[in-house]
Coordinates of C-alpha atoms in Angstrom, one line a residue:
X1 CA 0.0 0.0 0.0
X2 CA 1.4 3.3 -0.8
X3 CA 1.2 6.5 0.3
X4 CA -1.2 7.4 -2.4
X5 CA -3.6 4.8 -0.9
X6 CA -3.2 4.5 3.1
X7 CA -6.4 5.4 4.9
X8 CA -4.2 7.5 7.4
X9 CA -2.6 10.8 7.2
X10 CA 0.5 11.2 5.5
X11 CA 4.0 11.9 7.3
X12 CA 5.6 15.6 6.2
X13 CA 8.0 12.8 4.6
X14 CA 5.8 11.4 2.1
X15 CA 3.8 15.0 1.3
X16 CA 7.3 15.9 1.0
X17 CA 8.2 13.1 -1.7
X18 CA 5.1 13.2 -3.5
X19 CA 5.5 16.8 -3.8
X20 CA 9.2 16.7 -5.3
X21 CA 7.7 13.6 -7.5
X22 CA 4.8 15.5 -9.2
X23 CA 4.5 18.8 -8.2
X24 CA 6.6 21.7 -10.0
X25 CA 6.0 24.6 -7.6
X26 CA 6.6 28.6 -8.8
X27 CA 9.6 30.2 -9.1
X28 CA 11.6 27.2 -7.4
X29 CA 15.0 25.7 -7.6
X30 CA 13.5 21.8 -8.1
X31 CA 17.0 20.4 -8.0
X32 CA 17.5 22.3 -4.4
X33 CA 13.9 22.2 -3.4
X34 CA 13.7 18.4 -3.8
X35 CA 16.7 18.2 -1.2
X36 CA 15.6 20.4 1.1
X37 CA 12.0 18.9 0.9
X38 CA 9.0 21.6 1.2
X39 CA 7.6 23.2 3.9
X40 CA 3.9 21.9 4.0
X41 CA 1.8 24.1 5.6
X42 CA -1.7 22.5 6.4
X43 CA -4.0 24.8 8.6
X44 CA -4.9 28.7 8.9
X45 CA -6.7 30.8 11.3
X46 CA -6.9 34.4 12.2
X47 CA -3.6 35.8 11.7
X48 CA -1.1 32.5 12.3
X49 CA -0.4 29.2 9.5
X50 CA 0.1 25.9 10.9
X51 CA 2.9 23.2 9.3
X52 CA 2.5 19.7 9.4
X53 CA 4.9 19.3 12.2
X54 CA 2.7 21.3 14.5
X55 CA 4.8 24.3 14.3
X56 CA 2.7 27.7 14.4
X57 CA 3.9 30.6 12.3
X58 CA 2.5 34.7 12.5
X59 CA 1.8 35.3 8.5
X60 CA 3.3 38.4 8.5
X61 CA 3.0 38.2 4.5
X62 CA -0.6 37.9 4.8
X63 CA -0.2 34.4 2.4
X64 CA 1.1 36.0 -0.7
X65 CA 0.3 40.3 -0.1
X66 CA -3.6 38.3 -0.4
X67 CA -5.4 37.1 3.3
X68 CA -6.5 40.8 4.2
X69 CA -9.2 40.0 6.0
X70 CA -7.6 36.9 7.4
X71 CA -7.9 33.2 7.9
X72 CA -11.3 31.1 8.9
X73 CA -13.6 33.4 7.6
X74 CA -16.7 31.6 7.5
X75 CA -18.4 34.1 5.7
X76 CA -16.9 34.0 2.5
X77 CA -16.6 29.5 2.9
X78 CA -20.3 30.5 3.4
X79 CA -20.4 32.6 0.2
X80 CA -18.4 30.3 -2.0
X81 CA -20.9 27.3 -1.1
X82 CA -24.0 28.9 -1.7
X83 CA -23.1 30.3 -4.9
X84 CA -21.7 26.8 -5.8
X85 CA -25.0 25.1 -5.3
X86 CA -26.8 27.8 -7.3
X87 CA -24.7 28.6 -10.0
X88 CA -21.3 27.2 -10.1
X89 CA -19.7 28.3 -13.2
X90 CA -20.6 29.8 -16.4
X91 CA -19.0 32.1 -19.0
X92 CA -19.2 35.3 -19.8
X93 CA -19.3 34.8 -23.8
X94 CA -21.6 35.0 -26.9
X95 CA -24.1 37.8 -24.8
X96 CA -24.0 36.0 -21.5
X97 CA -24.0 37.1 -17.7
X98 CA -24.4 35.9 -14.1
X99 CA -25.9 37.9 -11.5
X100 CA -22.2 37.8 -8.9
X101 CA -20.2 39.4 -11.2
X102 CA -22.5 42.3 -12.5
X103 CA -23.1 43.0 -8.5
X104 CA -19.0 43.1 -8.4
X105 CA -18.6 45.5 -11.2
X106 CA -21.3 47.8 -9.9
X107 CA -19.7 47.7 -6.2
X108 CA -16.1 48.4 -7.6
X109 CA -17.5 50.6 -9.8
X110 CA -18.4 52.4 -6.5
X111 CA -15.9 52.0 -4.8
X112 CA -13.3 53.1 -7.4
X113 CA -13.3 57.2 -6.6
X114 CA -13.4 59.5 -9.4
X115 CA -9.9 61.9 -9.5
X116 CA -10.3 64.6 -11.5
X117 CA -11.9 63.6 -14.9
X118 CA -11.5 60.0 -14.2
X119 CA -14.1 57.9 -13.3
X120 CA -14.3 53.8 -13.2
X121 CA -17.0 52.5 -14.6
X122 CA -16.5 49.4 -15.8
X123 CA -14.5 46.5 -15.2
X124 CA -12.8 43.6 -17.1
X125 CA -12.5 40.2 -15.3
X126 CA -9.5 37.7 -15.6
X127 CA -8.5 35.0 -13.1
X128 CA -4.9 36.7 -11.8
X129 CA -2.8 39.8 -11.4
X130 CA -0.6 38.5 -14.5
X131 CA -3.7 38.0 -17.0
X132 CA -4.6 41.4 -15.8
X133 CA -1.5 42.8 -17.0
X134 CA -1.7 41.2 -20.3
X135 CA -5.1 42.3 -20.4
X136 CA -4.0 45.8 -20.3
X137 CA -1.6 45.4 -23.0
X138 CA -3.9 43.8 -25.3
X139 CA -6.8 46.9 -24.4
X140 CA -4.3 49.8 -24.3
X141 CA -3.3 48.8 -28.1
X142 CA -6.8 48.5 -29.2
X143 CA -7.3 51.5 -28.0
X144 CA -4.3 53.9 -29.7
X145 CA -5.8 51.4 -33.1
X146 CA -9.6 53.0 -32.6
X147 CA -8.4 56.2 -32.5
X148 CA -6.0 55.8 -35.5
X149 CA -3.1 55.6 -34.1
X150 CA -1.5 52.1 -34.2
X151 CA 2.1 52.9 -34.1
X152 CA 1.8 53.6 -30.7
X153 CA 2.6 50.3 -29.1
X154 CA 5.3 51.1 -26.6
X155 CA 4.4 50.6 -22.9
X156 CA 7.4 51.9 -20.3
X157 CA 7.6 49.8 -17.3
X158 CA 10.4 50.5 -14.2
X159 CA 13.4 48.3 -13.7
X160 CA 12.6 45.9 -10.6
X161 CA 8.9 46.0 -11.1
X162 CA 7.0 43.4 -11.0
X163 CA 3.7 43.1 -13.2
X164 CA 3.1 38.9 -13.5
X165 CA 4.6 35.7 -14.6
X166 CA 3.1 35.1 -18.1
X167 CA 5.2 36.3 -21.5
X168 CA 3.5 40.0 -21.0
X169 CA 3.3 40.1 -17.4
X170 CA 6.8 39.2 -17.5
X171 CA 8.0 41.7 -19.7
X172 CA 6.2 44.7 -18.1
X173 CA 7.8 43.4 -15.4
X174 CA 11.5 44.9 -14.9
X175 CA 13.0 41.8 -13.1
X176 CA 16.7 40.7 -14.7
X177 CA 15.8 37.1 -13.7
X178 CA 12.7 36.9 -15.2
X179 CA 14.0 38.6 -18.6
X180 CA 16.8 35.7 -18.8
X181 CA 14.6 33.0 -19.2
X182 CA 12.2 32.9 -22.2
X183 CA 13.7 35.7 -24.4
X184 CA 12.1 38.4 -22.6
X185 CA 11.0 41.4 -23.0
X186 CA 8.6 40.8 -26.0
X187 CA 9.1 43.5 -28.5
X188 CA 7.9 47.1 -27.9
X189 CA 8.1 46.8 -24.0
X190 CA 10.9 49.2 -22.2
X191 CA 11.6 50.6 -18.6
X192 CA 13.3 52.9 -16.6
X193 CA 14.8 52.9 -13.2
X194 CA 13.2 52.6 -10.2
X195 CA 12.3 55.3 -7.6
X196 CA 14.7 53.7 -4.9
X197 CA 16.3 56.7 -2.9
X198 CA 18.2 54.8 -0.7
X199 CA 20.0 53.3 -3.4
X200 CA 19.9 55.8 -6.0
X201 CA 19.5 59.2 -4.4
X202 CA 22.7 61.6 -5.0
X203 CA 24.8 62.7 -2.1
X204 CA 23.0 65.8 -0.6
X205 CA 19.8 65.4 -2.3
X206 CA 16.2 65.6 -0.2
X207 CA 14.2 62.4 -1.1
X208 CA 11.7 65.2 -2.6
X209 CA 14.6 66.1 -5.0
X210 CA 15.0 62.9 -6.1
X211 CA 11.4 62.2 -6.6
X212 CA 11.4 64.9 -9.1
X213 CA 14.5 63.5 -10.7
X214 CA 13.0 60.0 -10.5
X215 CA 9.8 61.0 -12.3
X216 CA 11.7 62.8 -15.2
X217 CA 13.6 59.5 -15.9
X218 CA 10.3 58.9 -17.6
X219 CA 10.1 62.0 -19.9
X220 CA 13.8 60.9 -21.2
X221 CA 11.9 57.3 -21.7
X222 CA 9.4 59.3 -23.6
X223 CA 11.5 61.7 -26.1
X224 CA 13.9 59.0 -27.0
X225 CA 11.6 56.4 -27.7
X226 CA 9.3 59.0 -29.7
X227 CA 6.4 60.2 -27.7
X228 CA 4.1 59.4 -30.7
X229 CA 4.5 55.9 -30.2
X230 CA 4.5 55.8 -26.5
X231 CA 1.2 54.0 -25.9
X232 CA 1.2 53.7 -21.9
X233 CA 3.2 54.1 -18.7
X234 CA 2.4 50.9 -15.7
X235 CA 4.0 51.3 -12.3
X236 CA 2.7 49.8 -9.1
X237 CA 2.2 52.6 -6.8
X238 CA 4.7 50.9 -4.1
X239 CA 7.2 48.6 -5.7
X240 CA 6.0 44.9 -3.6
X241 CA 7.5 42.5 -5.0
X242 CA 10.7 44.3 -5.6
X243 CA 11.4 44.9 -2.2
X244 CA 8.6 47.4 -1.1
X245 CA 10.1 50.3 -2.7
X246 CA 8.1 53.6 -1.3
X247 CA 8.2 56.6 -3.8
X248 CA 9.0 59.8 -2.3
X249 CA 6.0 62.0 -2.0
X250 CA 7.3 64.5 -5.2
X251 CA 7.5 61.1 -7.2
X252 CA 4.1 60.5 -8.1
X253 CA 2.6 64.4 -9.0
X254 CA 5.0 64.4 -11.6
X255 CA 4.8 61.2 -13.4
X256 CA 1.0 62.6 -13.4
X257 CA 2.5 65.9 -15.1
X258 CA 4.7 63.9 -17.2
X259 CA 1.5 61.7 -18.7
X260 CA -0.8 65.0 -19.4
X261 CA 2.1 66.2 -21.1
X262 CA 2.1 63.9 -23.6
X263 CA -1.0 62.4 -23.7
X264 CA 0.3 58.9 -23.1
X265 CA -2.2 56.5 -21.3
X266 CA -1.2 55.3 -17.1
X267 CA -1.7 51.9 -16.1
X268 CA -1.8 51.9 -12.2
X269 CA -0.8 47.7 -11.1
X270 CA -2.3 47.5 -7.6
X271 CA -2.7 43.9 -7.3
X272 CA -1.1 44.5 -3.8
X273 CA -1.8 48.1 -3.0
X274 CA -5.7 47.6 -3.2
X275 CA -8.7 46.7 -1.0
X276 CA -7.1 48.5 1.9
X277 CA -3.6 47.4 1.9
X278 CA -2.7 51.3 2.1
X279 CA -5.7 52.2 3.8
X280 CA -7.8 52.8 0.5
X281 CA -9.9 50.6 -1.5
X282 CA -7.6 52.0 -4.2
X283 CA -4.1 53.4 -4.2
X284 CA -4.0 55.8 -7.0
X285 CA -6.3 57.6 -4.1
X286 CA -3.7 57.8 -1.6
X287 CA -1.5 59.3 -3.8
X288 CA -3.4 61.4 -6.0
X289 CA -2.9 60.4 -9.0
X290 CA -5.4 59.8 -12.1
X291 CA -5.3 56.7 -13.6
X292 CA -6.9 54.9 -16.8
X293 CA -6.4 51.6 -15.9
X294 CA -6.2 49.7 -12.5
X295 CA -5.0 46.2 -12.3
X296 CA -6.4 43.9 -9.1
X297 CA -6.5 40.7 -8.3
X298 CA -5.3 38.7 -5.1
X299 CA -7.2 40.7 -1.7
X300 CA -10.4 41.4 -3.7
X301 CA -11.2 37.8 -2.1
X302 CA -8.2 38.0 0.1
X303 CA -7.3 35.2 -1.4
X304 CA -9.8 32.8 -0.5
X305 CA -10.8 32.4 -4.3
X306 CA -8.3 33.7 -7.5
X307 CA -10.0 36.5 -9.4
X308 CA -8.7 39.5 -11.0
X309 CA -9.8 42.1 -13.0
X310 CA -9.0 45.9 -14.7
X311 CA -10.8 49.4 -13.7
X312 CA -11.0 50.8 -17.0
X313 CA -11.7 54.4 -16.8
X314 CA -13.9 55.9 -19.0
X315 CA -11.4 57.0 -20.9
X316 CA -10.5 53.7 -22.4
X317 CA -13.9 52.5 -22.0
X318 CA -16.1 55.3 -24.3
X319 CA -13.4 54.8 -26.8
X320 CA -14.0 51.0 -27.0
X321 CA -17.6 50.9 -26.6
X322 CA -18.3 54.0 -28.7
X323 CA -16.2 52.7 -31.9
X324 CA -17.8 49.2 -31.7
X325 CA -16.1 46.3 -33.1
X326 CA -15.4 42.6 -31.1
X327 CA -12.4 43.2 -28.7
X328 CA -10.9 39.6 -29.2
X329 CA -9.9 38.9 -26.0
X330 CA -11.0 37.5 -22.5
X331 CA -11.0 34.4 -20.7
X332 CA -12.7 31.0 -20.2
X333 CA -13.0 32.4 -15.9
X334 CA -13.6 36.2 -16.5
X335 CA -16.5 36.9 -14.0
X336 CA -16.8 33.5 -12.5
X337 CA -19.6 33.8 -10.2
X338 CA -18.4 31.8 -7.6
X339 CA -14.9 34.1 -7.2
X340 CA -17.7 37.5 -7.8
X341 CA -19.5 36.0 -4.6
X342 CA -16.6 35.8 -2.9
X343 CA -15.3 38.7 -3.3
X344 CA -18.8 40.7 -2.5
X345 CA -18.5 39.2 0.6
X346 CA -15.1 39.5 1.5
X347 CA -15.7 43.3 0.9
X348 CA -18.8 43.2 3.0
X349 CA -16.6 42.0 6.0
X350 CA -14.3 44.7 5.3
X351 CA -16.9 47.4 5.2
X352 CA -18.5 45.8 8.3
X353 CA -15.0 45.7 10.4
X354 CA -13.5 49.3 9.2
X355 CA -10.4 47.6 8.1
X356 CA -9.7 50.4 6.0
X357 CA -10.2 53.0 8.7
X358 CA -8.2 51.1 11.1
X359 CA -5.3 51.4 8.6
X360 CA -5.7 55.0 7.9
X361 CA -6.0 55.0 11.8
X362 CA -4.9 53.6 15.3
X363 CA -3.4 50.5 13.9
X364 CA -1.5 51.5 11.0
X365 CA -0.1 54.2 13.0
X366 CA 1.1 51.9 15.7
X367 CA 2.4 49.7 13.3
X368 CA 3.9 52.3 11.7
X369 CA 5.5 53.5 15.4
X370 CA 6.2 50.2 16.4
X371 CA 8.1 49.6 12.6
X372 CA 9.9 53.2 13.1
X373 CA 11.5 51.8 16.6
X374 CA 14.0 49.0 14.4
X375 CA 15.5 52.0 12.5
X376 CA 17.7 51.3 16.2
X377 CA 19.1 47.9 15.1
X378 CA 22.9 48.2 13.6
X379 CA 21.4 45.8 10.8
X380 CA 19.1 47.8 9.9
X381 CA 20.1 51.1 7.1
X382 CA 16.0 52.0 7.1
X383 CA 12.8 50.6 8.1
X384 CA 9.8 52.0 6.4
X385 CA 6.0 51.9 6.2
X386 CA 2.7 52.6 4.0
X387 CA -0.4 52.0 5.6
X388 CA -0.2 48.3 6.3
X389 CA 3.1 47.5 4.4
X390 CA 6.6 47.7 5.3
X391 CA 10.1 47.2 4.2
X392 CA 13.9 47.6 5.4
X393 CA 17.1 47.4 3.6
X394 CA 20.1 45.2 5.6
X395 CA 23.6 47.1 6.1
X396 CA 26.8 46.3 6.8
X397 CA 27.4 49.6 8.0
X398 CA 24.3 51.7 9.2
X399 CA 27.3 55.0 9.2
X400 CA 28.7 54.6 5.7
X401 CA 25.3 52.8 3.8
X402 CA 27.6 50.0 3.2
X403 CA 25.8 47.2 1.8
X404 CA 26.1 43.3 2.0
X405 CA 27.5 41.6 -1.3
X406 CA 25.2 38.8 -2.9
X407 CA 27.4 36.5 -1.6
X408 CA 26.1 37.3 2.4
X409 CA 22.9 36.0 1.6
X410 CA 21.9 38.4 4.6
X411 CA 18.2 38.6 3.6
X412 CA 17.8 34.4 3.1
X413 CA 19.5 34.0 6.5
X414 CA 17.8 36.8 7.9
X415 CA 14.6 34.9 6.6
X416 CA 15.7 31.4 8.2
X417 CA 15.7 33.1 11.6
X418 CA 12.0 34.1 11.1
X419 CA 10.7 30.9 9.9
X420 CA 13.0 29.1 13.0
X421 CA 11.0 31.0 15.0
X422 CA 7.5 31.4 14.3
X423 CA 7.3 34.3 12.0
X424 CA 6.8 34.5 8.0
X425 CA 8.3 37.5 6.5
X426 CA 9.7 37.5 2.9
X427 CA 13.3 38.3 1.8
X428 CA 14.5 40.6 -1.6
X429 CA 18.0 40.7 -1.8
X430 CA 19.0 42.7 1.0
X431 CA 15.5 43.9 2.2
X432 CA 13.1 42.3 4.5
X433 CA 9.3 43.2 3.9
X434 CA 5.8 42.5 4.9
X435 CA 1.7 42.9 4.8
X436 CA 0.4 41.5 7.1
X437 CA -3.7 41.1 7.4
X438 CA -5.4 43.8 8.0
X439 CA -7.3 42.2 10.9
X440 CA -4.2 43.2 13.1
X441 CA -4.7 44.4 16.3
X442 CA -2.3 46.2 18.6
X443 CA -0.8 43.6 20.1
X444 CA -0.3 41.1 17.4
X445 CA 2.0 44.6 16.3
X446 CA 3.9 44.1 19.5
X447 CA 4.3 40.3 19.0
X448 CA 5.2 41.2 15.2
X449 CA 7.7 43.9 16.5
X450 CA 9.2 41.0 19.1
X451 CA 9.8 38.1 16.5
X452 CA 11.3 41.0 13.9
X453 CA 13.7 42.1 15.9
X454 CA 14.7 38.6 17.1
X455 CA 15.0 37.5 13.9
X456 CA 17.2 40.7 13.2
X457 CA 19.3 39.6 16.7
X458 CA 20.2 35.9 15.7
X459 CA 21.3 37.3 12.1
X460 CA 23.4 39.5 13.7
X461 CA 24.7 37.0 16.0
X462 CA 25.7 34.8 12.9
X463 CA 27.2 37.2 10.5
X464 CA 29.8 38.6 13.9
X465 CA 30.9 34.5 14.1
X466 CA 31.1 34.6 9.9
X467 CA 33.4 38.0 10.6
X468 CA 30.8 39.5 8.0
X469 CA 30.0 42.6 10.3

């Protein structure tokens, strides 16, 4: 009898083998995975993830930037089952519609504030944050050919951005890694550097001086390209992914200015930043700034189902509906009711709770105190937060900036420690970030704080004996 067919529960052991036998995980190493064996995680409640060795973990990472509302929710278990045993799938071709996710459009539609001229009124479904993205591509170029104006194809992404996995998600995407692999970028895709001031700020410049400078890296993009066949600019309104990379506040007013200027369209990815991550249902808000299109996917069910989607501002939209023709493009899940349940519930709880009030409020300023206080650490060159996310970069030398060399690995050690010891938090290179659930209360920040700066102790502890530091 094998462990395919034994009435009892498996050992982490065999999981472990059957995994490495069958299963080809994301962004993985197999060869090192499969000797390592991986970590099978098998319950979830509240704010903590259980492994199958019985060892409880505080999700600081909120699953993957997703569980905002947290784990257990009955309510949307509740939501996902009812609309299962009423309607559990049908597609959203040839004229067709389900109730879910026409009552999803309208309450994003709501929810989405207008800025200025733009308003959202409508929504395009997909399934993911990646399809989203290539959903963009595919509409912003339909767009520039309606108005007669097809040579403008080129989209301008940032370097270290991160848009999706799939061959356009991947190329908006400004990830070195990711471009190896697949001969990528796919033509007519381009970027620019990144708003990072701790890394790229001059010597004696204000982070509102570099903003500016930052922004106008875009306008160079722009002229030398040819701003006539400049279709779109995308950027993610903080860089997740990419280490949590927090514009200064100069950043975003001009890459608005920049956009007017030459009439280019703005793609705003908040597939992390929205449903109240920031303390908005929509980050653009926070900032001011007036997108066309808004990419979301992962906490509009927090997780619990996939779903994603684009805000198309009107904008984009009146051109497409108003110049008819079949946009030939869309997918086998867009609007699945069962996901459009799920997420009309899953905003109903956060309506009901104030999450995003709480963010805006007491809680993400405590957390936002609490994060402040490991600025102290000599690891630590700068902890910073937005709302309900937070990032800091590792030093070497807190005085001089001096930075680890690839070769440290501070940030994977720094990681080990937190995973040793109860606490998921993710590492990028050198930085150590999280988002945790919104559900947070003031003292699951102090218990946070506590496992952080443990974490931040034992990797000090082990680079002194490595004579690193």
């Amino acid at each position: 009898m094998n462990a395919l067919t034994k009435p009892e529960n498996l050992s982490t052991r065999e999981i472990q083998d059957l995994d490495s036998a069958h299963f080809l995980h994301p962004f993985t190493d197999y060869k090192d995975l499969a000797t390592r064996g991986a970590r099978v995680i098998t319950k979830a409640d509240g704010i903590y993830v259980w492994d199958s060795e019985g060892s409880k973990m505080l999700d600081a990472m909120s699953g993957l930037w997703c569980v905002n509302v947290g784990y257990g929710r009955k309510e949307l278990a509740d939501a996902a089952y009812q609309q299962m045993m009423t309607l559990p799938f049908y597609n959203s071709f040839f004229q067709t519609t389900n109730v879910p996710a026409v009552k999803l459009a309208a309450r994003l539609s709501a929810l989405a504030p207008k800025v200025g001229d733009r308003s959202f009124d409508h929504v395009f479904y997909s399934s993911s944050g990646s399809e989203s993205n290539d959903s963009n591509v595919r509409m912003v170029r339909r767009y520039w050919d309606l108005l007669g104006q097809p040579q403008r194809k080129v989209i301008i992404s940032r370097q270290n951005a991160y848009h999706g996995s799939t061959m356009a998600g991947a190329s908006l995407g400004g990830m070195s890694g990711m471009h190896a692999q697949g001969d990528l970028p796919i033509p007519n895709i381009t970027h620019i550097e990144q708003p990072y001031f701790f890394e790229n700020g001059l010597p004696g410049e204000t982070s509102d001086e570099f903003g500016i400078r930052a922004a106008r890296w875009l306008e160079e993009k722009i002229l030398a390209v040819g701003p006539d066949k400049v279709a779109a600019f995308i950027a993610e309104p903080i860089q997740g992914a990419g280490g949590v990379i927090i514009p200064p506040a100069t950043y975003w007013p001009e890459i608005q200015r920049i956009v007017d200027k030459y009439g280019i369209l703005l793609i705003s990815d908040e597939v992390i930043c929205a449903f109240g991550r920031l303390g908005h249902w929509f980050a653009y808000e926070k900032f001011g700034y007036k997108p066309d299109l808004v990419t979301f996917a992962k906490a509009v069910t927090s997780g619990y189902i996939p779903l994603g989607g684009v805000m198309v501002g009107n904008r984009v939209a009146q051109v497409l509906i108003d110049k008819g023709g079949e946009f030939n493009h869309g997918y086998t899940y867009s609007g699945h009711p069962v996901a459009c349940a799920v997420a009309l519930a899953n905003i109903d709880i956060m309506e009901q709770e104030l999450l995003l009030d709480k963010v805006r409020g007491e809680v993400g300023a405590y957390f936002a105190k609490r994060y402040a206080e490991l600025n102290e650490h000599p690891l630590v060159g700068l902890a910073e937060t937005s709302g309900l996310v937070a990032g800091m970069v590792l030093v070497k030398n807190k005085a001089t900036k001096e930075r680890f060399s690839s070769e440290d690995a501070v940030g994977m050690l720094c990681r080990a420690h937190c995973f040793n010891n109860g606490l998921i938090m993710r590492a990028v290179g050198d930085r150590m970030i999280i988002a945790p659930p919104l559900t947070m209360t003031l003292s699951d920040i102090d218990e946070l704080m506590r496992l952080i700066r443990q974490a931040l102790d034992f990797t000090l502890r082990d680079l002194k004996q490595m004579g690193r530091v």
